[in-house]
Coordinates of N, CA and C in Angstrom, one line a residue:
X22 N -23.0 -48.0 72.0 CA -22.5 -47.6 70.8 C -23.1 -48.4 69.6
X23 N -23.5 -47.7 68.6 CA -24.1 -48.3 67.4 C -23.1 -49.1 66.6
X24 N -23.5 -50.2 66.1 CA -22.6 -51.0 65.2 C -23.4 -51.3 63.9
X25 N -22.7 -51.2 62.8 CA -23.4 -51.5 61.5 C -24.0 -52.9 61.5
X26 N -25.2 -53.1 61.0 CA -25.8 -54.4 61.0 C -25.3 -55.3 59.9
X27 N -24.5 -54.8 59.0 CA -23.9 -55.5 57.9 C -22.4 -55.8 58.0
X28 N -21.7 -55.0 58.8 CA -20.3 -55.2 58.9 C -20.0 -55.0 60.4
X29 N -18.7 -54.9 60.7 CA -18.3 -54.7 62.1 C -18.0 -53.3 62.5
X30 N -18.1 -52.3 61.6 CA -17.7 -51.0 61.9 C -18.7 -50.4 63.0
X31 N -18.2 -49.5 63.8 CA -19.0 -48.9 64.8 C -19.1 -47.4 64.5
X32 N -20.0 -46.7 65.2 CA -20.2 -45.3 64.9 C -19.0 -44.4 65.2
X33 N -18.0 -45.0 65.9 CA -16.8 -44.2 66.2 C -16.0 -44.1 64.9
X34 N -16.1 -45.1 64.0 CA -15.3 -45.0 62.7 C -16.1 -44.4 61.6
X35 N -17.4 -44.5 61.6 CA -18.1 -44.0 60.4 C -19.6 -43.8 60.8
X36 N -20.3 -42.8 60.2 CA -21.7 -42.6 60.5 C -22.5 -43.8 60.2
X37 N -23.5 -44.1 61.1 CA -24.4 -45.2 60.9 C -25.8 -44.6 60.8
X38 N -26.6 -45.0 59.8 CA -27.9 -44.4 59.6 C -28.9 -45.0 60.6
X39 N -30.1 -44.4 60.6 CA -31.2 -44.8 61.5 C -31.5 -46.3 61.2
X40 N -31.3 -46.8 60.0 CA -31.6 -48.2 59.7 C -30.5 -49.1 60.2
X41 N -29.4 -48.6 60.8 CA -28.4 -49.4 61.4 C -27.3 -49.8 60.4
X42 N -27.3 -49.2 59.2 CA -26.3 -49.5 58.2 C -25.4 -48.4 58.0
X43 N -24.1 -48.7 58.0 CA -23.0 -47.6 57.8 C -23.0 -47.1 56.4
X44 N -22.3 -45.9 56.2 CA -22.2 -45.3 54.9 C -21.5 -46.2 53.9
X45 N -20.5 -46.9 54.3 CA -19.7 -47.8 53.4 C -20.6 -48.9 52.9
X46 N -21.3 -49.6 53.8 CA -22.2 -50.7 53.4 C -23.3 -50.1 52.5
X47 N -23.8 -49.0 52.8 CA -24.9 -48.4 52.0 C -24.4 -48.1 50.6
X48 N -23.1 -47.7 50.4 CA -22.6 -47.4 49.1 C -22.3 -48.6 48.3
X49 N -22.2 -49.8 48.9 CA -21.9 -51.0 48.1 C -23.0 -51.3 47.1
X50 N -22.6 -51.8 46.0 CA -23.6 -52.3 45.0 C -23.2 -53.7 44.7
X51 N -24.0 -54.3 43.8 CA -23.7 -55.7 43.5 C -22.3 -55.9 42.9
X52 N -21.8 -54.9 42.3 CA -20.4 -54.9 41.7 C -19.3 -55.0 42.8
X53 N -19.6 -54.5 44.0 CA -18.6 -54.4 45.0 C -18.6 -55.7 45.9
X54 N -19.6 -56.5 45.7 CA -19.6 -57.8 46.5 C -18.5 -58.7 46.1
X55 N -18.0 -59.5 47.0 CA -16.9 -60.4 46.7 C -17.5 -61.5 45.8
X56 N -16.9 -61.6 44.6 CA -17.4 -62.6 43.6 C -16.4 -63.7 43.4
X57 N -15.2 -63.5 44.0 CA -14.2 -64.6 43.9 C -13.1 -64.2 42.8
X58 N -12.0 -65.0 42.9 CA -10.9 -64.7 42.0 C -11.2 -64.9 40.5
X59 N -12.1 -65.9 40.2 CA -12.4 -66.2 38.8 C -13.1 -65.0 38.2
X60 N -14.0 -64.3 39.0 CA -14.7 -63.2 38.5 C -13.7 -62.0 38.3
X61 N -12.7 -61.9 39.2 CA -11.7 -60.9 39.0 C -10.9 -61.1 37.8
X62 N -10.4 -62.3 37.5 CA -9.6 -62.7 36.4 C -10.4 -62.4 35.1
X63 N -11.7 -62.7 35.1 CA -12.5 -62.4 33.9 C -12.6 -60.9 33.6
X64 N -12.8 -60.1 34.6 CA -12.8 -58.6 34.5 C -11.4 -58.1 34.0
X65 N -10.4 -58.6 34.6 CA -9.0 -58.2 34.2 C -8.7 -58.5 32.8
X66 N -9.1 -59.8 32.4 CA -8.8 -60.2 31.0 C -9.6 -59.3 30.0
X67 N -10.8 -59.0 30.3 CA -11.7 -58.2 29.5 C -11.0 -56.8 29.3
X68 N -10.6 -56.2 30.4 CA -9.9 -54.9 30.3 C -8.6 -54.9 29.6
X69 N -7.8 -55.9 29.9 CA -6.5 -56.1 29.2 C -6.7 -56.3 27.7
X70 N -7.6 -57.1 27.3 CA -7.8 -57.3 25.9 C -8.3 -56.1 25.2
X71 N -9.2 -55.4 25.8 CA -9.8 -54.1 25.2 C -8.7 -53.1 25.1
X72 N -7.9 -52.9 26.1 CA -6.8 -51.9 26.1 C -5.8 -52.3 25.0
X73 N -5.4 -53.5 24.9 CA -4.4 -53.9 23.9 C -5.0 -53.8 22.5
X74 N -6.3 -54.0 22.3 CA -6.9 -53.8 21.0 C -6.8 -52.4 20.6
X75 N -7.0 -51.5 21.5 CA -6.9 -50.0 21.3 C -5.5 -49.5 21.1
X76 N -4.5 -50.4 21.5 CA -3.1 -49.9 21.4 C -2.7 -49.1 22.6
X77 N -3.5 -49.2 23.7 CA -3.2 -48.4 24.9 C -2.0 -49.0 25.6
X78 N -1.2 -48.1 26.2 CA 0.0 -48.5 26.9 C -0.3 -49.1 28.3
X79 N -1.5 -48.8 28.9 CA -1.9 -49.3 30.2 C -3.2 -50.0 30.1
X80 N -3.4 -51.0 31.0 CA -4.7 -51.7 31.0 C -5.6 -51.2 32.1
X81 N -5.0 -50.6 33.1 CA -5.9 -50.1 34.2 C -5.1 -49.0 35.0
X82 N -5.8 -48.4 35.9 CA -5.2 -47.4 36.8 C -5.3 -47.9 38.2
X83 N -4.2 -47.8 39.0 CA -4.2 -48.3 40.3 C -3.8 -47.2 41.3
X84 N -4.7 -46.8 42.2 CA -4.3 -45.8 43.2 C -3.3 -46.4 44.2
X85 N -2.2 -45.8 44.4 CA -1.2 -46.3 45.3 C -0.7 -45.3 46.3
X86 N -0.4 -45.7 47.5 CA 0.1 -44.8 48.5 C 1.6 -45.1 48.9
X87 N 2.0 -46.3 48.6 CA 3.4 -46.7 49.1 C 3.2 -47.6 50.3
X88 N 2.0 -47.7 50.8 CA 1.7 -48.6 51.9 C 1.6 -50.1 51.5
X89 N 1.5 -51.0 52.4 CA 1.5 -52.4 52.1 C 0.3 -52.8 51.2
X90 N -0.9 -52.4 51.4 CA -2.0 -52.8 50.7 C -2.0 -52.4 49.2
X91 N -1.7 -51.1 49.0 CA -1.7 -50.7 47.6 C -0.5 -51.2 46.8
X92 N 0.6 -51.4 47.5 CA 1.8 -51.9 46.9 C 1.6 -53.3 46.5
X93 N 0.9 -54.1 47.4 CA 0.7 -55.5 47.0 C -0.3 -55.6 45.9
X94 N -1.3 -54.7 45.9 CA -2.3 -54.7 44.8 C -1.6 -54.5 43.4
X95 N -0.7 -53.5 43.4 CA 0.1 -53.2 42.2 C 1.0 -54.4 41.8
X96 N 1.6 -55.0 42.8 CA 2.5 -56.2 42.6 C 1.6 -57.3 42.0
X97 N 0.5 -57.6 42.6 CA -0.4 -58.7 42.1 C -0.9 -58.5 40.7
X98 N -1.3 -57.3 40.4 CA -1.8 -57.0 39.1 C -0.7 -57.2 38.0
X99 N 0.6 -56.8 38.3 CA 1.7 -57.0 37.4 C 2.1 -58.4 37.3
X100 N 2.5 -59.0 38.4 CA 3.2 -60.3 38.4 C 2.2 -61.5 38.4
X101 N 1.1 -61.4 39.0 CA 0.2 -62.5 39.1 C -0.8 -62.5 37.9
X102 N -1.3 -61.3 37.5 CA -2.4 -61.2 36.5 C -1.9 -60.6 35.2
X103 N -0.6 -60.3 35.0 CA -0.1 -59.8 33.8 C -0.7 -58.5 33.2
X104 N -1.1 -57.7 34.1 CA -1.6 -56.4 33.7 C -0.5 -55.4 33.6
X105 N -0.8 -54.3 32.8 CA 0.1 -53.2 32.6 C -0.6 -51.9 33.2
X106 N -0.5 -51.8 34.6 CA -1.2 -50.7 35.2 C -0.4 -49.4 35.1
X107 N -1.2 -48.3 35.2 CA -0.6 -47.0 35.5 C -0.9 -46.7 37.0
X108 N 0.2 -46.5 37.7 CA 0.1 -46.3 39.1 C -0.2 -44.8 39.3
X109 N -1.2 -44.5 40.2 CA -1.5 -43.1 40.5 C -1.4 -42.8 42.0
X110 N -0.7 -41.8 42.3 CA -0.5 -41.4 43.7 C -0.9 -40.0 44.0
X111 N -1.8 -39.9 45.0 CA -2.3 -38.6 45.4 C -1.7 -38.3 46.8
X112 N -1.0 -37.2 46.9 CA -0.5 -36.8 48.2 C -1.3 -35.6 48.7
X113 N -1.8 -35.7 49.9 CA -2.5 -34.6 50.6 C -1.6 -33.8 51.4
X114 N -0.3 -34.0 51.3 CA 0.7 -33.2 52.0 C 1.1 -33.8 53.3
X115 N 0.7 -34.9 53.7 CA 1.0 -35.5 55.0 C 1.6 -36.9 54.8
X116 N 2.4 -37.1 53.8 CA 2.9 -38.4 53.5 C 4.3 -38.7 54.1
X117 N 4.4 -39.8 54.7 CA 5.7 -40.2 55.3 C 6.7 -40.4 54.2
X118 N 7.9 -40.0 54.4 CA 9.0 -40.2 53.4 C 9.2 -41.7 53.1
X119 N 9.0 -42.5 54.1 CA 9.2 -44.0 53.8 C 8.1 -44.5 52.8
X120 N 6.9 -44.0 52.9 CA 5.9 -44.4 51.9 C 6.3 -44.0 50.5
X121 N 6.8 -42.8 50.4 CA 7.3 -42.3 49.1 C 8.4 -43.1 48.6
X122 N 9.4 -43.5 49.4 CA 10.5 -44.3 49.0 C 10.0 -45.7 48.6
X123 N 9.1 -46.3 49.4 CA 8.5 -47.6 49.1 C 7.9 -47.6 47.7
X124 N 7.1 -46.5 47.4 CA 6.4 -46.4 46.2 C 7.4 -46.3 45.0
X125 N 8.4 -45.5 45.2 CA 9.4 -45.3 44.1 C 10.1 -46.6 43.8
X126 N 10.4 -47.4 44.9 CA 11.1 -48.7 44.7 C 10.1 -49.7 44.0
X127 N 8.9 -49.7 44.4 CA 7.9 -50.7 43.8 C 7.7 -50.4 42.3
X128 N 7.5 -49.2 41.9 CA 7.3 -48.9 40.5 C 8.5 -49.2 39.7
X129 N 9.7 -48.9 40.3 CA 11.0 -49.2 39.6 C 11.1 -50.7 39.4
X130 N 10.9 -51.5 40.4 CA 11.1 -52.9 40.4 C 10.1 -53.6 39.4
X131 N 8.9 -53.1 39.5 CA 7.8 -53.7 38.7 C 7.8 -53.1 37.2
X132 N 8.5 -52.0 37.0 CA 8.5 -51.4 35.7 C 7.2 -50.8 35.3
X133 N 6.6 -50.1 36.3 CA 5.3 -49.5 36.1 C 5.4 -48.0 36.1
X134 N 4.7 -47.3 35.2 CA 4.6 -45.9 35.1 C 3.9 -45.3 36.3
X135 N 4.3 -44.2 36.8 CA 3.7 -43.6 38.0 C 3.4 -42.1 37.7
X136 N 2.1 -41.7 38.0 CA 1.7 -40.4 38.0 C 1.5 -39.9 39.4
X137 N 2.1 -38.8 39.7 CA 1.9 -38.2 41.1 C 1.0 -36.9 41.0
X138 N 0.2 -36.7 41.9 CA -0.6 -35.5 42.0 C -0.6 -35.1 43.5
X139 N -0.4 -33.8 43.8 CA -0.5 -33.4 45.2 C -1.5 -32.3 45.3
X140 N -1.9 -32.1 46.5 CA -2.9 -31.1 46.8 C -2.3 -29.7 46.8
X141 N -3.2 -28.7 46.5 CA -2.8 -27.4 46.5 C -2.9 -26.8 47.9
X142 N -2.6 -25.5 48.1 CA -2.7 -24.9 49.4 C -4.1 -24.9 50.0
X143 N -5.1 -24.8 49.2 CA -6.5 -24.8 49.8 C -6.8 -26.2 50.3
X144 N -6.3 -27.2 49.6 CA -6.5 -28.6 50.1 C -5.7 -28.8 51.4
X145 N -4.6 -28.3 51.5 CA -3.8 -28.4 52.8 C -4.5 -27.8 53.9
X146 N -5.1 -26.6 53.7 CA -5.9 -25.9 54.7 C -7.1 -26.7 55.1
X147 N -7.8 -27.3 54.1 CA -8.9 -28.1 54.4 C -8.6 -29.3 55.2
X148 N -7.5 -30.0 54.9 CA -7.1 -31.2 55.6 C -6.6 -30.8 57.0
X149 N -5.9 -29.7 57.2 CA -5.4 -29.2 58.5 C -6.6 -28.9 59.4
X150 N -7.6 -28.2 58.8 CA -8.8 -27.9 59.5 C -9.5 -29.1 60.0
X151 N -9.7 -30.1 59.2 CA -10.3 -31.3 59.6 C -9.6 -32.1 60.6
X152 N -8.2 -32.1 60.5 CA -7.4 -32.8 61.6 C -7.6 -32.1 62.9
X153 N -7.6 -30.7 62.9 CA -7.8 -29.9 64.1 C -9.1 -30.2 64.7
X154 N -10.2 -30.2 63.9 CA -11.5 -30.5 64.4 C -11.6 -31.9 64.9
X155 N -10.9 -32.9 64.3 CA -10.9 -34.3 64.8 C -10.3 -34.4 66.2
X156 N -9.2 -33.7 66.3 CA -8.5 -33.7 67.6 C -9.3 -33.1 68.7
X157 N -10.0 -32.0 68.4 CA -10.8 -31.3 69.4 C -12.1 -32.1 69.7
X158 N -12.6 -32.9 68.9 CA -13.9 -33.6 69.0 C -13.8 -34.6 70.2
X159 N -15.0 -34.8 70.8 CA -15.1 -35.8 71.8 C -15.0 -37.2 71.1
X160 N -14.6 -38.2 71.7 CA -14.5 -39.5 71.1 C -15.7 -40.0 70.3
X161 N -16.9 -39.7 70.8 CA -18.1 -40.2 70.2 C -18.4 -39.4 68.9
X162 N -17.8 -38.2 68.7 CA -18.0 -37.4 67.6 C -16.9 -37.6 66.5
X163 N -15.9 -38.3 66.8 CA -14.8 -38.5 65.8 C -15.3 -39.4 64.6
X164 N -15.3 -38.8 63.5 CA -15.7 -39.4 62.3 C -14.5 -39.4 61.3
X165 N -13.4 -40.1 61.6 CA -12.2 -39.9 60.8 C -12.4 -40.2 59.4
X166 N -13.1 -41.2 59.0 CA -13.3 -41.6 57.6 C -14.0 -40.4 56.9
X167 N -15.1 -39.9 57.5 CA -15.9 -38.9 56.9 C -15.1 -37.6 56.8
X168 N -14.3 -37.2 57.8 CA -13.5 -36.0 57.7 C -12.3 -36.0 56.8
X169 N -11.6 -37.1 56.8 CA -10.3 -37.1 56.0 C -10.5 -37.6 54.6
X170 N -11.3 -38.6 54.4 CA -11.5 -39.2 53.1 C -12.1 -38.3 52.1
X171 N -12.9 -37.3 52.5 CA -13.5 -36.4 51.6 C -12.4 -35.5 51.0
X172 N -11.3 -35.2 51.7 CA -10.2 -34.5 51.2 C -9.5 -35.3 50.1
X173 N -9.2 -36.5 50.4 CA -8.5 -37.4 49.3 C -9.4 -37.6 48.1
X174 N -10.7 -37.8 48.4 CA -11.7 -37.9 47.2 C -11.6 -36.7 46.3
X175 N -11.6 -35.5 46.9 CA -11.5 -34.3 46.1 C -10.2 -34.3 45.4
X176 N -9.1 -34.7 45.9 CA -7.8 -34.8 45.2 C -7.8 -35.7 44.0
X177 N -8.5 -36.9 44.2 CA -8.6 -37.8 43.1 C -9.4 -37.2 41.9
X178 N -10.5 -36.6 42.3 CA -11.4 -36.0 41.3 C -10.7 -34.9 40.6
X179 N -10.0 -34.0 41.3 CA -9.3 -32.9 40.8 C -8.2 -33.4 39.8
X180 N -7.6 -34.5 40.1 CA -6.5 -35.0 39.3 C -7.1 -35.5 38.0
X181 N -8.3 -36.0 37.9 CA -8.9 -36.5 36.7 C -9.4 -35.5 35.7
X182 N -9.3 -34.2 36.1 CA -9.7 -33.1 35.2 C -8.7 -32.8 34.2

């Protein structure tokens, strides 16, 4: 089984090119490299200052699912870094009720505005088709990230229109 030469992902999780590098590592730029917390604080300060000079009610947009990772990111931006984020949630139609409840509680406690967007019927069919294909595929052919993330990407793009 092939493994990415830059990270630990294997071809079971994501396609790996002939050069041995996975799609995620290939997509990384210098901006996506870990630069440390001081670089993060500098970027956040710059965006916060610019937003407040413009009189904007939000400093940034944070995609949230109601899961641990995105909820903590939202919490840290508000409580640790003093940001005023706009939380954005995209539902592809297969969201656990607990995730929705978690997200509702988090935005209420943090005093954050939340925008929700959900997929249309065509998007539901697309996702259902990909899940069916994934379940029928042999283990070596399962490309979960490639199959499902494309649907969520389309939802985020559609919401921005």
